[in-house]
Amino acid sequence: MAQLSAAGSQTELARRVGIDQGRIAKLVSGKIKFSNLTLETVERLFPGMLTVEEPRMGEARVMCKRIQRIIDRLNDEELAELLVWLATRFPQRAKE
């Protein structure tokens, strides 16, 4: 709501953050739950406020370690192939 207030209108906020005004209206009215927003949308609404840290516990941390062990074994050609594979399957994340 602070972002909306600072922008002055939903239309202006939409222009500033690059999100459709209709989505902002649905978010404000509760038709779209905040918990259902994509990370990209959250990053646009709250630039610089979203930080992702390495998982501290549980299965995600175990998976991160397993992935790192696999990556450490790859040669340069295999690593390049993996990066291309990731970029083609997750194009929005690859741009960041």
N, CA, C and O atoms as a printed pandas DataFrame, in Angstrom:
     atom_number atom_name residue_name chain_id  residue_number  x_coord  y_coord  z_coord
0              1         N          MET        A               1    0.826   -1.191    0.000
1              2        CA          MET        A               1    0.000    0.000    0.000
2              3         C          MET        A               1    0.872    1.258    0.000
3              4         O          MET        A               1    0.494    2.284   -0.564
4              5         N          ALA        A               2    2.037    1.167    0.635
5              6        CA          ALA        A               2    2.936    2.319    0.648
6              7         C          ALA        A               2    3.404    2.647   -0.762
7              8         O          ALA        A               2    3.491    3.818   -1.134
8              9         N          GLN        A               3    3.708    1.611   -1.552
9             10        CA          GLN        A               3    4.124    1.828   -2.942
10            11         C          GLN        A               3    3.002    2.506   -3.726
11            12         O          GLN        A               3    3.241    3.431   -4.503
12            13         N          LEU        A               4    1.792    2.038   -3.514
13            14        CA          LEU        A               4    0.635    2.594   -4.205
14            15         C          LEU        A               4    0.418    4.045   -3.798
15            16         O          LEU        A               4    0.162    4.898   -4.648
16            17         N          SER        A               5    0.518    4.323   -2.524
17            18        CA          SER        A               5    0.344    5.688   -2.031
18            19         C          SER        A               5    1.401    6.624   -2.610
19            20         O          SER        A               5    1.098    7.749   -3.007
20            21         N          ALA        A               6    2.639    6.150   -2.654
21            22        CA          ALA        A               6    3.732    6.974   -3.186
22            23         C          ALA        A               6    3.545    7.252   -4.676
23            24         O          ALA        A               6    3.888    8.331   -5.160
24            25         N          ALA        A               7    3.000    6.274   -5.401
25            26        CA          ALA        A               7    2.792    6.443   -6.837
26            27         C          ALA        A               7    1.606    7.360   -7.128
27            28         O          ALA        A               7    1.584    8.052   -8.146
28            29         N          GLY        A               8    0.629    7.361   -6.237
29            30        CA          GLY        A               8   -0.527    8.227   -6.433
30            31         C          GLY        A               8   -1.719    7.560   -7.082
31            32         O          GLY        A               8   -2.856    7.989   -6.882
32            33         N          SER        A               9   -1.474    6.513   -7.861
33            34        CA          SER        A               9   -2.576    5.795   -8.500
34            35         C          SER        A               9   -2.093    4.402   -8.904
35            36         O          SER        A               9   -0.894    4.147   -9.014
36            37         N          GLN        A              10   -3.045    3.525   -9.116
37            38        CA          GLN        A              10   -2.692    2.183   -9.582
38            39         C          GLN        A              10   -2.052    2.240  -10.964
39            40         O          GLN        A              10   -1.124    1.488  -11.258
40            41         N          THR        A              11   -2.546    3.124  -11.796
41            42        CA          THR        A              11   -1.998    3.264  -13.148
42            43         C          THR        A              11   -0.537    3.684  -13.110
43            44         O          THR        A              11    0.294    3.143  -13.840
44            45         N          GLU        A              12   -0.230    4.651  -12.259
45            46        CA          GLU        A              12    1.158    5.120  -12.151
46            47         C          GLU        A              12    2.047    4.044  -11.553
47            48         O          GLU        A              12    3.171    3.852  -12.017
48            49         N          LEU        A              13    1.572    3.342  -10.538
49            50        CA          LEU        A              13    2.363    2.257   -9.953
50            51         C          LEU        A              13    2.617    1.181  -11.000
51            52         O          LEU        A              13    3.731    0.669  -11.111
52            53         N          ALA        A              14    1.590    0.840  -11.765
53            54        CA          ALA        A              14    1.745   -0.159  -12.823
54            55         C          ALA        A              14    2.809    0.268  -13.831
55            56         O          ALA        A              14    3.637   -0.541  -14.250
56            57         N          ARG        A              15    2.782    1.524  -14.209
57            58        CA          ARG        A              15    3.782    2.034  -15.157
58            59         C          ARG        A              15    5.181    1.946  -14.566
59            60         O          ARG        A              15    6.117    1.530  -15.250
60            61         N          ARG        A              16    5.335    2.331  -13.305
61            62        CA          ARG        A              16    6.652    2.342  -12.657
62            63         C          ARG        A              16    7.258    0.949  -12.517
63            64         O          ARG        A              16    8.453    0.755  -12.741
64            65         N          VAL        A              17    6.422   -0.018  -12.145
65            66        CA          VAL        A              17    6.967   -1.348  -11.856
66            67         C          VAL        A              17    6.825   -2.327  -13.012
67            68         O          VAL        A              17    7.363   -3.433  -12.955
68            69         N          GLY        A              18    6.102   -1.933  -14.067
69            70        CA          GLY        A              18    5.976   -2.806  -15.231
70            71         C          GLY        A              18    5.006   -3.955  -15.043
71            72         O          GLY        A              18    5.218   -5.045  -15.575
72            73         N          ILE        A              19    3.944   -3.719  -14.292
73            74        CA          ILE        A              19    2.904   -4.716  -14.065
74            75         C          ILE        A              19    1.586   -4.139  -14.547
75            76         O          ILE        A              19    1.341   -2.940  -14.416
76            77         N          ASP        A              20    0.748   -4.981  -15.100
77            78        CA          ASP        A              20   -0.554   -4.551  -15.574
78            79         C          ASP        A              20   -1.374   -3.940  -14.434
79            80         O          ASP        A              20   -1.410   -4.490  -13.333
80            81         N          GLN        A              21   -2.023   -2.824  -14.688
81            82        CA          GLN        A              21   -2.821   -2.143  -13.661
82            83         C          GLN        A              21   -3.921   -3.054  -13.121
83            84         O          GLN        A              21   -4.261   -2.985  -11.940
84            85         N          GLY        A              22   -4.467   -3.893  -13.967
85            86        CA          GLY        A              22   -5.509   -4.818  -13.533
86            87         C          GLY        A              22   -5.032   -5.791  -12.466
87            88         O          GLY        A              22   -5.782   -6.143  -11.555
88            89         N          ARG        A              23   -3.781   -6.225  -12.582
89            90        CA          ARG        A              23   -3.221   -7.128  -11.556
90            91         C          ARG        A              23   -3.079   -6.391  -10.232
91            92         O          ARG        A              23   -3.342   -6.954   -9.169
92            93         N          ILE        A              24   -2.667   -5.143  -10.300
93            94        CA          ILE        A              24   -2.548   -4.363   -9.067
94            95         C          ILE        A              24   -3.916   -4.195   -8.422
95            96         O          ILE        A              24   -4.048   -4.316   -7.204
96            97         N          ALA        A              25   -4.933   -3.917   -9.228
97            98        CA          ALA        A              25   -6.290   -3.762   -8.699
98            99         C          ALA        A              25   -6.764   -5.051   -8.031
99           100         O          ALA        A              25   -7.371   -5.009   -6.961
100          101         N          LYS        A              26   -6.491   -6.189   -8.657
101          102        CA          LYS        A              26   -6.890   -7.476   -8.086
102          103         C          LYS        A              26   -6.114   -7.788   -6.808
103          104         O          LYS        A              26   -6.658   -8.387   -5.881
104          105         N          LEU        A              27   -4.861   -7.388   -6.761
105          106        CA          LEU        A              27   -4.060   -7.591   -5.553
106          107         C          LEU        A              27   -4.598   -6.746   -4.400
107          108         O          LEU        A              27   -4.735   -7.227   -3.275
108          109         N          VAL        A              28   -4.901   -5.476   -4.695
109          110        CA          VAL        A              28   -5.429   -4.561   -3.676
110          111         C          VAL        A              28   -6.797   -5.042   -3.177
111          112         O          VAL        A              28   -7.092   -4.955   -1.985
112          113         N          SER        A              29   -7.623   -5.547   -4.087
113          114        CA          SER        A              29   -8.973   -5.988   -3.702
114          115         C          SER        A              29   -8.983   -7.363   -3.039
115          116         O          SER        A              29   -9.993   -7.769   -2.465
116          117         N          GLY        A              30   -7.874   -8.070   -3.116
117          118        CA          GLY        A              30   -7.812   -9.395   -2.515
118          119         C          GLY        A              30   -8.172  -10.525   -3.461
119          120         O          GLY        A              30   -8.170  -11.689   -3.060
120          121         N          LYS        A              31   -8.480  -10.203   -4.710
121          122        CA          LYS        A              31   -8.817  -11.244   -5.681
122          123         C          LYS        A              31   -7.586  -12.077   -6.034
123          124         O          LYS        A              31   -7.704  -13.248   -6.396
124          125         N          ILE        A              32   -6.414  -11.471   -5.927
125          126        CA          ILE        A              32   -5.150  -12.194   -6.077
126          127         C          ILE        A              32   -4.484  -12.165   -4.708
127          128         O          ILE        A              32   -4.273  -11.099   -4.129
128          129         N          LYS        A              33   -4.161  -13.328   -4.206
129          130        CA          LYS        A              33   -3.502  -13.408   -2.907
130          131         C          LYS        A              33   -2.017  -13.121   -3.073
131          132         O          LYS        A              33   -1.395  -13.558   -4.041
132          133         N          PHE        A              34   -1.467  -12.397   -2.142
133          134        CA          PHE        A              34   -0.049  -12.062   -2.187
134          135         C          PHE        A              34    0.797  -13.331   -2.260
135          136         O          PHE        A              34    1.821  -13.362   -2.944
136          137         N          SER        A              35    0.373  -14.365   -1.563
137          138        CA          SER        A              35    1.144  -15.612   -1.541
138          139         C          SER        A              35    1.167  -16.312   -2.895
139          140         O          SER        A              35    1.980  -17.214   -3.103
140          141         N          ASN        A              36    0.292  -15.917   -3.822
141          142        CA          ASN        A              36    0.253  -16.527   -5.143
142          143         C          ASN        A              36    1.061  -15.755   -6.190
143          144         O          ASN        A              36    1.112  -16.162   -7.350
144          145         N          LEU        A              37    1.686  -14.655   -5.795
145          146        CA          LEU        A              37    2.479  -13.875   -6.743
146          147         C          LEU        A              37    3.761  -14.611   -7.087
147          148         O          LEU        A              37    4.318  -15.334   -6.261
148          149         N          THR        A              38    4.224  -14.419   -8.315
149          150        CA          THR        A              38    5.510  -14.981   -8.701
150          151         C          THR        A              38    6.621  -14.146   -8.074
151          152         O          THR        A              38    6.405  -12.994   -7.696
152          153         N          LEU        A              39    7.806  -14.731   -7.968
153          154        CA          LEU        A              39    8.942  -13.979   -7.436
154          155         C          LEU        A              39    9.237  -12.761   -8.303
155          156         O          LEU        A              39    9.621  -11.710   -7.789
156          157         N          GLU        A              40    9.062  -12.896   -9.604
157          158        CA          GLU        A              40    9.308  -11.762  -10.510
158          159         C          GLU        A              40    8.386  -10.593  -10.170
159          160         O          GLU        A              40    8.824   -9.443  -10.141
160          161         N          THR        A              41    7.116  -10.885   -9.913
161          162        CA          THR        A              41    6.164   -9.837   -9.571
162          163         C          THR        A              41    6.522   -9.195   -8.238
163          164         O          THR        A              41    6.470   -7.972   -8.100
164          165         N          VAL        A              42    6.881  -10.010   -7.265
165          166        CA          VAL        A              42    7.276   -9.479   -5.951
166          167         C          VAL        A              42    8.504   -8.591   -6.098
167          168         O          VAL        A              42    8.580   -7.530   -5.479
168          169         N          GLU        A              43    9.467   -9.019   -6.915
169          170        CA          GLU        A              43   10.675   -8.214   -7.125
170          171         C          GLU        A              43   10.338   -6.868   -7.775
171          172         O          GLU        A              43   10.955   -5.852   -7.456
172          173         N          ARG        A              44    9.361   -6.862   -8.684
173          174        CA          ARG        A              44    8.960   -5.611   -9.330
174          175         C          ARG        A              44    8.247   -4.684   -8.348
175          176         O          ARG        A              44    8.464   -3.473   -8.351
176          177         N          LEU        A              45    7.397   -5.269   -7.513
177          178        CA          LEU        A              45    6.662   -4.451   -6.548
178          179         C          LEU        A              45    7.559   -3.926   -5.430
179          180         O          LEU        A              45    7.346   -2.825   -4.924
180          181         N          PHE        A              46    8.554   -4.713   -5.050
181          182        CA          PHE        A              46    9.432   -4.352   -3.935
182          183         C          PHE        A              46   10.891   -4.469   -4.359
183          184         O          PHE        A              46   11.613   -5.335   -3.863
184          185         N          PRO        A              47   11.327   -3.613   -5.265
185          186        CA          PRO        A              47   12.697   -3.727   -5.786
186          187         C          PRO        A              47   13.741   -3.604   -4.684
187          188         O          PRO        A              47   13.685   -2.713   -3.836
188          189         N          GLY        A              48   14.690   -4.527   -4.728
189          190        CA          GLY        A              48   15.792   -4.506   -3.769
190          191         C          GLY        A              48   15.454   -5.034   -2.390
191          192         O          GLY        A              48   16.325   -5.087   -1.522
192          193         N          MET        A              49   14.215   -5.423   -2.171
193          194        CA          MET        A              49   13.826   -5.877   -0.839
194          195         C          MET        A              49   13.777   -7.398   -0.721
195          196         O          MET        A              49   13.734   -7.930    0.388
196          197         N          LEU        A              50   13.785   -8.097   -1.843
197          198        CA          LEU        A              50   13.710   -9.545   -1.822
198          199         C          LEU        A              50   15.117  -10.112   -1.866
199          200         O          LEU        A              50   15.875   -9.850   -2.800
200          201         N          THR        A              51   15.454  -10.878   -0.864
201          202        CA          THR        A              51   16.750  -11.538   -0.854
202          203         C          THR        A              51   16.527  -13.034   -0.712
203          204         O          THR        A              51   15.669  -13.484    0.047
204          205         N          VAL        A              52   17.299  -13.776   -1.443
205          206        CA          VAL        A              52   17.203  -15.223   -1.383
206          207         C          VAL        A              52   18.516  -15.749   -0.842
207          208         O          VAL        A              52   19.574  -15.562   -1.443
208          209         N          GLU        A              53   18.435  -16.396    0.281
209          210        CA          GLU        A              53   19.622  -16.957    0.907
210          211         C          GLU        A              53   19.659  -18.451    0.675
211          212         O          GLU        A              53   18.652  -19.063    0.317
212          213         N          GLU        A              54   20.827  -19.033    0.883
213          214        CA          GLU        A              54   20.946  -20.478    0.790
214          215         C          GLU        A              54   20.055  -21.104    1.855
215          216         O          GLU        A              54   20.038  -20.650    2.999
216          217         N          PRO        A              55   19.319  -22.140    1.485
217          218        CA          PRO        A              55   18.474  -22.796    2.476
218          219         C          PRO        A              55   19.299  -23.244    3.673
219          220         O          PRO        A              55   20.422  -23.722    3.514
220          221         N          ARG        A              56   18.749  -23.090    4.855
221          222        CA          ARG        A              56   19.492  -23.412    6.066
222          223         C          ARG        A              56   19.263  -24.822    6.559
223          224         O          ARG        A              56   20.084  -25.363    7.299
224          225         N          MET        A              57   18.159  -25.423    6.160
225          226        CA          MET        A              57   17.883  -26.754    6.664
226          227         C          MET        A              57   16.928  -27.482    5.748
227          228         O          MET        A              57   16.375  -26.905    4.812
228          229         N          GLY        A              58   16.747  -28.733    6.026
229          230        CA          GLY        A              58   15.768  -29.511    5.304
230          231         C          GLY        A              58   16.241  -30.000    3.952
231          232         O          GLY        A              58   17.424  -29.951    3.615
232          233         N          GLU        A              59   15.270  -30.474    3.193
233          234        CA          GLU        A              59   15.560  -31.082    1.905
234          235         C          GLU        A              59   16.182  -30.117    0.903
235          236         O          GLU        A              59   17.022  -30.522    0.099
236          237         N          ALA        A              60   15.784  -28.852    0.938
237          238        CA          ALA        A              60   16.329  -27.887   -0.020
238          239         C          ALA        A              60   17.843  -27.746    0.150
239          240         O          ALA        A              60   18.582  -27.689   -0.832
240          241         N          ARG        A              61   18.289  -27.692    1.390
241          242        CA          ARG        A              61   19.730  -27.570    1.635
242          243         C          ARG        A              61   20.460  -28.823    1.152
243          244         O          ARG        A              61   21.526  -28.729    0.544
244          245         N          VAL        A              62   19.890  -29.980    1.420
245          246        CA          VAL        A              62   20.485  -31.236    0.956
246          247         C          VAL        A              62   20.565  -31.240   -0.564
247          248         O          VAL        A              62   21.580  -31.643   -1.133
248          249         N          MET        A              63   19.498  -30.792   -1.225
249          250        CA          MET        A              63   19.475  -30.766   -2.683
250          251         C          MET        A              63   20.526  -29.795   -3.225
251          252         O          MET        A              63   21.195  -30.100   -4.212
252          253         N          CYS        A              64   20.678  -28.639   -2.594
253          254        CA          CYS        A              64   21.699  -27.675   -3.029
254          255         C          CYS        A              64   23.090  -28.292   -2.966
255          256         O          CYS        A              64   23.898  -28.104   -3.876
256          257         N          LYS        A              65   23.365  -29.010   -1.919
257          258        CA          LYS        A              65   24.679  -29.658   -1.778
258          259         C          LYS        A              65   24.878  -30.735   -2.835
259          260         O          LYS        A              65   25.968  -30.869   -3.390
260          261         N          ARG        A              66   23.828  -31.503   -3.115
261          262        CA          ARG        A              66   23.930  -32.541   -4.144
262          263         C          ARG        A              66   24.185  -31.915   -5.508
263          264         O          ARG        A              66   25.023  -32.398   -6.269
264          265         N          ILE        A              67   23.471  -30.849   -5.816
265          266        CA          ILE        A              67   23.659  -30.161   -7.103
266          267         C          ILE        A              67   25.068  -29.607   -7.200
267          268         O          ILE        A              67   25.699  -29.716   -8.251
268          269         N          GLN        A              68   25.576  -29.016   -6.127
269          270        CA          GLN        A              68   26.932  -28.460   -6.144
270          271         C          GLN        A              68   27.967  -29.546   -6.383
271          272         O          GLN        A              68   28.929  -29.327   -7.118
272          273         N          ARG        A              69   27.787  -30.717   -5.774
273          274        CA          ARG        A              69   28.730  -31.829   -5.993
274          275         C          ARG        A              69   28.732  -32.261   -7.458
275          276         O          ARG        A              69   29.785  -32.559   -8.021
276          277         N          ILE        A              70   27.550  -32.292   -8.070
277          278        CA          ILE        A              70   27.459  -32.660   -9.487
278          279         C          ILE        A              70   28.151  -31.618  -10.353
279          280         O          ILE        A              70   28.923  -31.966  -11.247
280          281         N          ILE        A              71   27.881  -30.346  -10.094
281          282        CA          ILE        A              71   28.487  -29.264  -10.877
282          283         C          ILE        A              71   30.000  -29.268  -10.749
283          284         O          ILE        A              71   30.704  -29.011  -11.726
284          285         N          ASP        A              72   30.508  -29.554   -9.564
285          286        CA          ASP        A              72   31.954  -29.580   -9.343
286          287         C          ASP        A              72   32.654  -30.639  -10.185
287          288         O          ASP        A              72   33.848  -30.515  -10.461
288          289         N          ARG        A              73   31.936  -31.674  -10.595
289          290        CA          ARG        A              73   32.527  -32.758  -11.388
290          291         C          ARG        A              73   32.507  -32.483  -12.888
291          292         O          ARG        A              73   33.163  -33.195  -13.648
292          293         N          LEU        A              74   31.775  -31.474  -13.327
293          294        CA          LEU        A              74   31.637  -31.194  -14.758
294          295         C          LEU        A              74   32.881  -30.525  -15.325
295          296         O          LEU        A              74   33.514  -29.701  -14.665
296          297         N          ASN        A              75   33.226  -30.895  -16.570
297          298        CA          ASN        A              75   34.299  -30.173  -17.246
298          299         C          ASN        A              75   33.702  -28.913  -17.871
299          300         O          ASN        A              75   32.490  -28.706  -17.803
300          301         N          ASP        A              76   34.527  -28.083  -18.470
301          302        CA          ASP        A              76   34.049  -26.807  -19.016
302          303         C          ASP        A              76   32.960  -26.989  -20.070
303          304         O          ASP        A              76   31.986  -26.235  -20.089
304          305         N          GLU        A              77   33.112  -27.974  -20.940
305          306        CA          GLU        A              77   32.121  -28.214  -21.996
306          307         C          GLU        A              77   30.784  -28.654  -21.387
307          308         O          GLU        A              77   29.724  -28.180  -21.797
308          309         N          GLU        A              78   30.841  -29.548  -20.422
309          310        CA          GLU        A              78   29.618  -30.011  -19.775
310          311         C          GLU        A              78   28.940  -28.884  -18.999
311          312         O          GLU        A              78   27.713  -28.783  -18.989
312          313         N          LEU        A              79   29.732  -28.046  -18.355
313          314        CA          LEU        A              79   29.172  -26.914  -17.619
314          315         C          LEU        A              79   28.497  -25.931  -18.569
315          316         O          LEU        A              79   27.420  -25.417  -18.269
316          317         N          ALA        A              80   29.124  -25.670  -19.708
317          318        CA          ALA        A              80   28.522  -24.779  -20.707
318          319         C          ALA        A              80   27.202  -25.357  -21.208
319          320         O          ALA        A              80   26.226  -24.627  -21.380
320          321         N          GLU        A              81   27.173  -26.665  -21.441
321          322        CA          GLU        A              81   25.943  -27.319  -21.898
322          323         C          GLU        A              81   24.848  -27.196  -20.840
323          324         O          GLU        A              81   23.688  -26.950  -21.172
324          325         N          LEU        A              82   25.209  -27.366  -19.578
325          326        CA          LEU        A              82   24.241  -27.226  -18.491
326          327         C          LEU        A              82   23.697  -25.800  -18.423
327          328         O          LEU        A              82   22.494  -25.607  -18.245
328          329         N          LEU        A              83   24.560  -24.809  -18.563
329          330        CA          LEU        A              83   24.126  -23.418  -18.502
330          331         C          LEU        A              83   23.170  -23.078  -19.645
331          332         O          LEU        A              83   22.191  -22.360  -19.443
332          333         N          VAL        A              84   23.451  -23.592  -20.839
333          334        CA          VAL        A              84   22.553  -23.373  -21.975
334          335         C          VAL        A              84   21.215  -24.043  -21.694
335          336         O          VAL        A              84   20.163  -23.462  -21.960
336          337         N          TRP        A              85   21.246  -25.256  -21.161
337          338        CA          TRP        A              85   20.014  -25.982  -20.833
338          339         C          TRP        A              85   19.176  -25.191  -19.834
339          340         O          TRP        A              85   17.968  -25.039  -20.019
340          341         N          LEU        A              86   19.809  -24.689  -18.782
341          342        CA          LEU        A              86   19.092  -23.900  -17.772
342          343         C          LEU        A              86   18.521  -22.621  -18.380
343          344         O          LEU        A              86   17.376  -22.259  -18.110
344          345         N          ALA        A              87   19.315  -21.943  -19.195
345          346        CA          ALA        A              87   18.876  -20.671  -19.785
346          347         C          ALA        A              87   17.684  -20.860  -20.715
347          348         O          ALA        A              87   16.820  -19.987  -20.794
348          349         N          THR        A              88   17.624  -21.995  -21.423
349          350        CA          THR        A              88   16.504  -22.214  -22.331
350          351         C          THR        A              88   15.244  -22.633  -21.590
351          352         O          THR        A              88   14.136  -22.417  -22.082
352          353         N          ARG        A              89   15.398  -23.220  -20.434
353          354        CA          ARG        A              89   14.233  -23.661  -19.674
354          355         C          ARG        A              89   13.744  -22.633  -18.656
355          356         O          ARG        A              89   12.594  -22.680  -18.219
356          357         N          PHE        A              90   14.620  -21.711  -18.286
357          358        CA          PHE        A              90   14.263  -20.659  -17.334
358          359         C          PHE        A              90   14.746  -19.313  -17.865
359          360         O          PHE        A              90   15.612  -18.686  -17.255
360          361         N          PRO        A              91   14.194  -18.858  -19.001
361          362        CA          PRO        A              91   14.717  -17.652  -19.655
362          363         C          PRO        A              91   14.624  -16.394  -18.810
363          364         O          PRO        A              91   15.522  -15.554  -18.880
364          365         N          GLN        A              92   13.581  -16.230  -18.017
365          366        CA          GLN        A              92   13.464  -15.025  -17.183
366          367         C          GLN        A              92   14.561  -14.969  -16.133
367          368         O          GLN        A              92   15.121  -13.902  -15.883
368          369         N          ARG        A              93   14.877  -16.098  -15.516
369          370        CA          ARG        A              93   15.923  -16.135  -14.492
370          371         C          ARG        A              93   17.300  -15.947  -15.115
371          372         O          ARG        A              93   18.187  -15.373  -14.483
372          373         N          ALA        A              94   17.494  -16.422  -16.349
373          374        CA          ALA        A              94   18.798  -16.304  -17.005
374          375         C          ALA        A              94   19.133  -14.851  -17.310
375          376         O          ALA        A              94   20.309  -14.492  -17.361
376          377         N          LYS        A              95   18.119  -14.004  -17.515
377          378        CA          LYS        A              95   18.358  -12.596  -17.811
378          379         C          LYS        A              95   18.919  -11.862  -16.609
379          380         O          LYS        A              95   19.621  -10.861  -16.752
380          381         N          GLU        A              96   18.609  -12.360  -15.433
381          382        CA          GLU        A              96   19.068  -11.697  -14.202
382          383         C          GLU        A              96   20.504  -12.026  -14.016
383          384         O          GLU        A              96   21.118  -11.582  -13.046
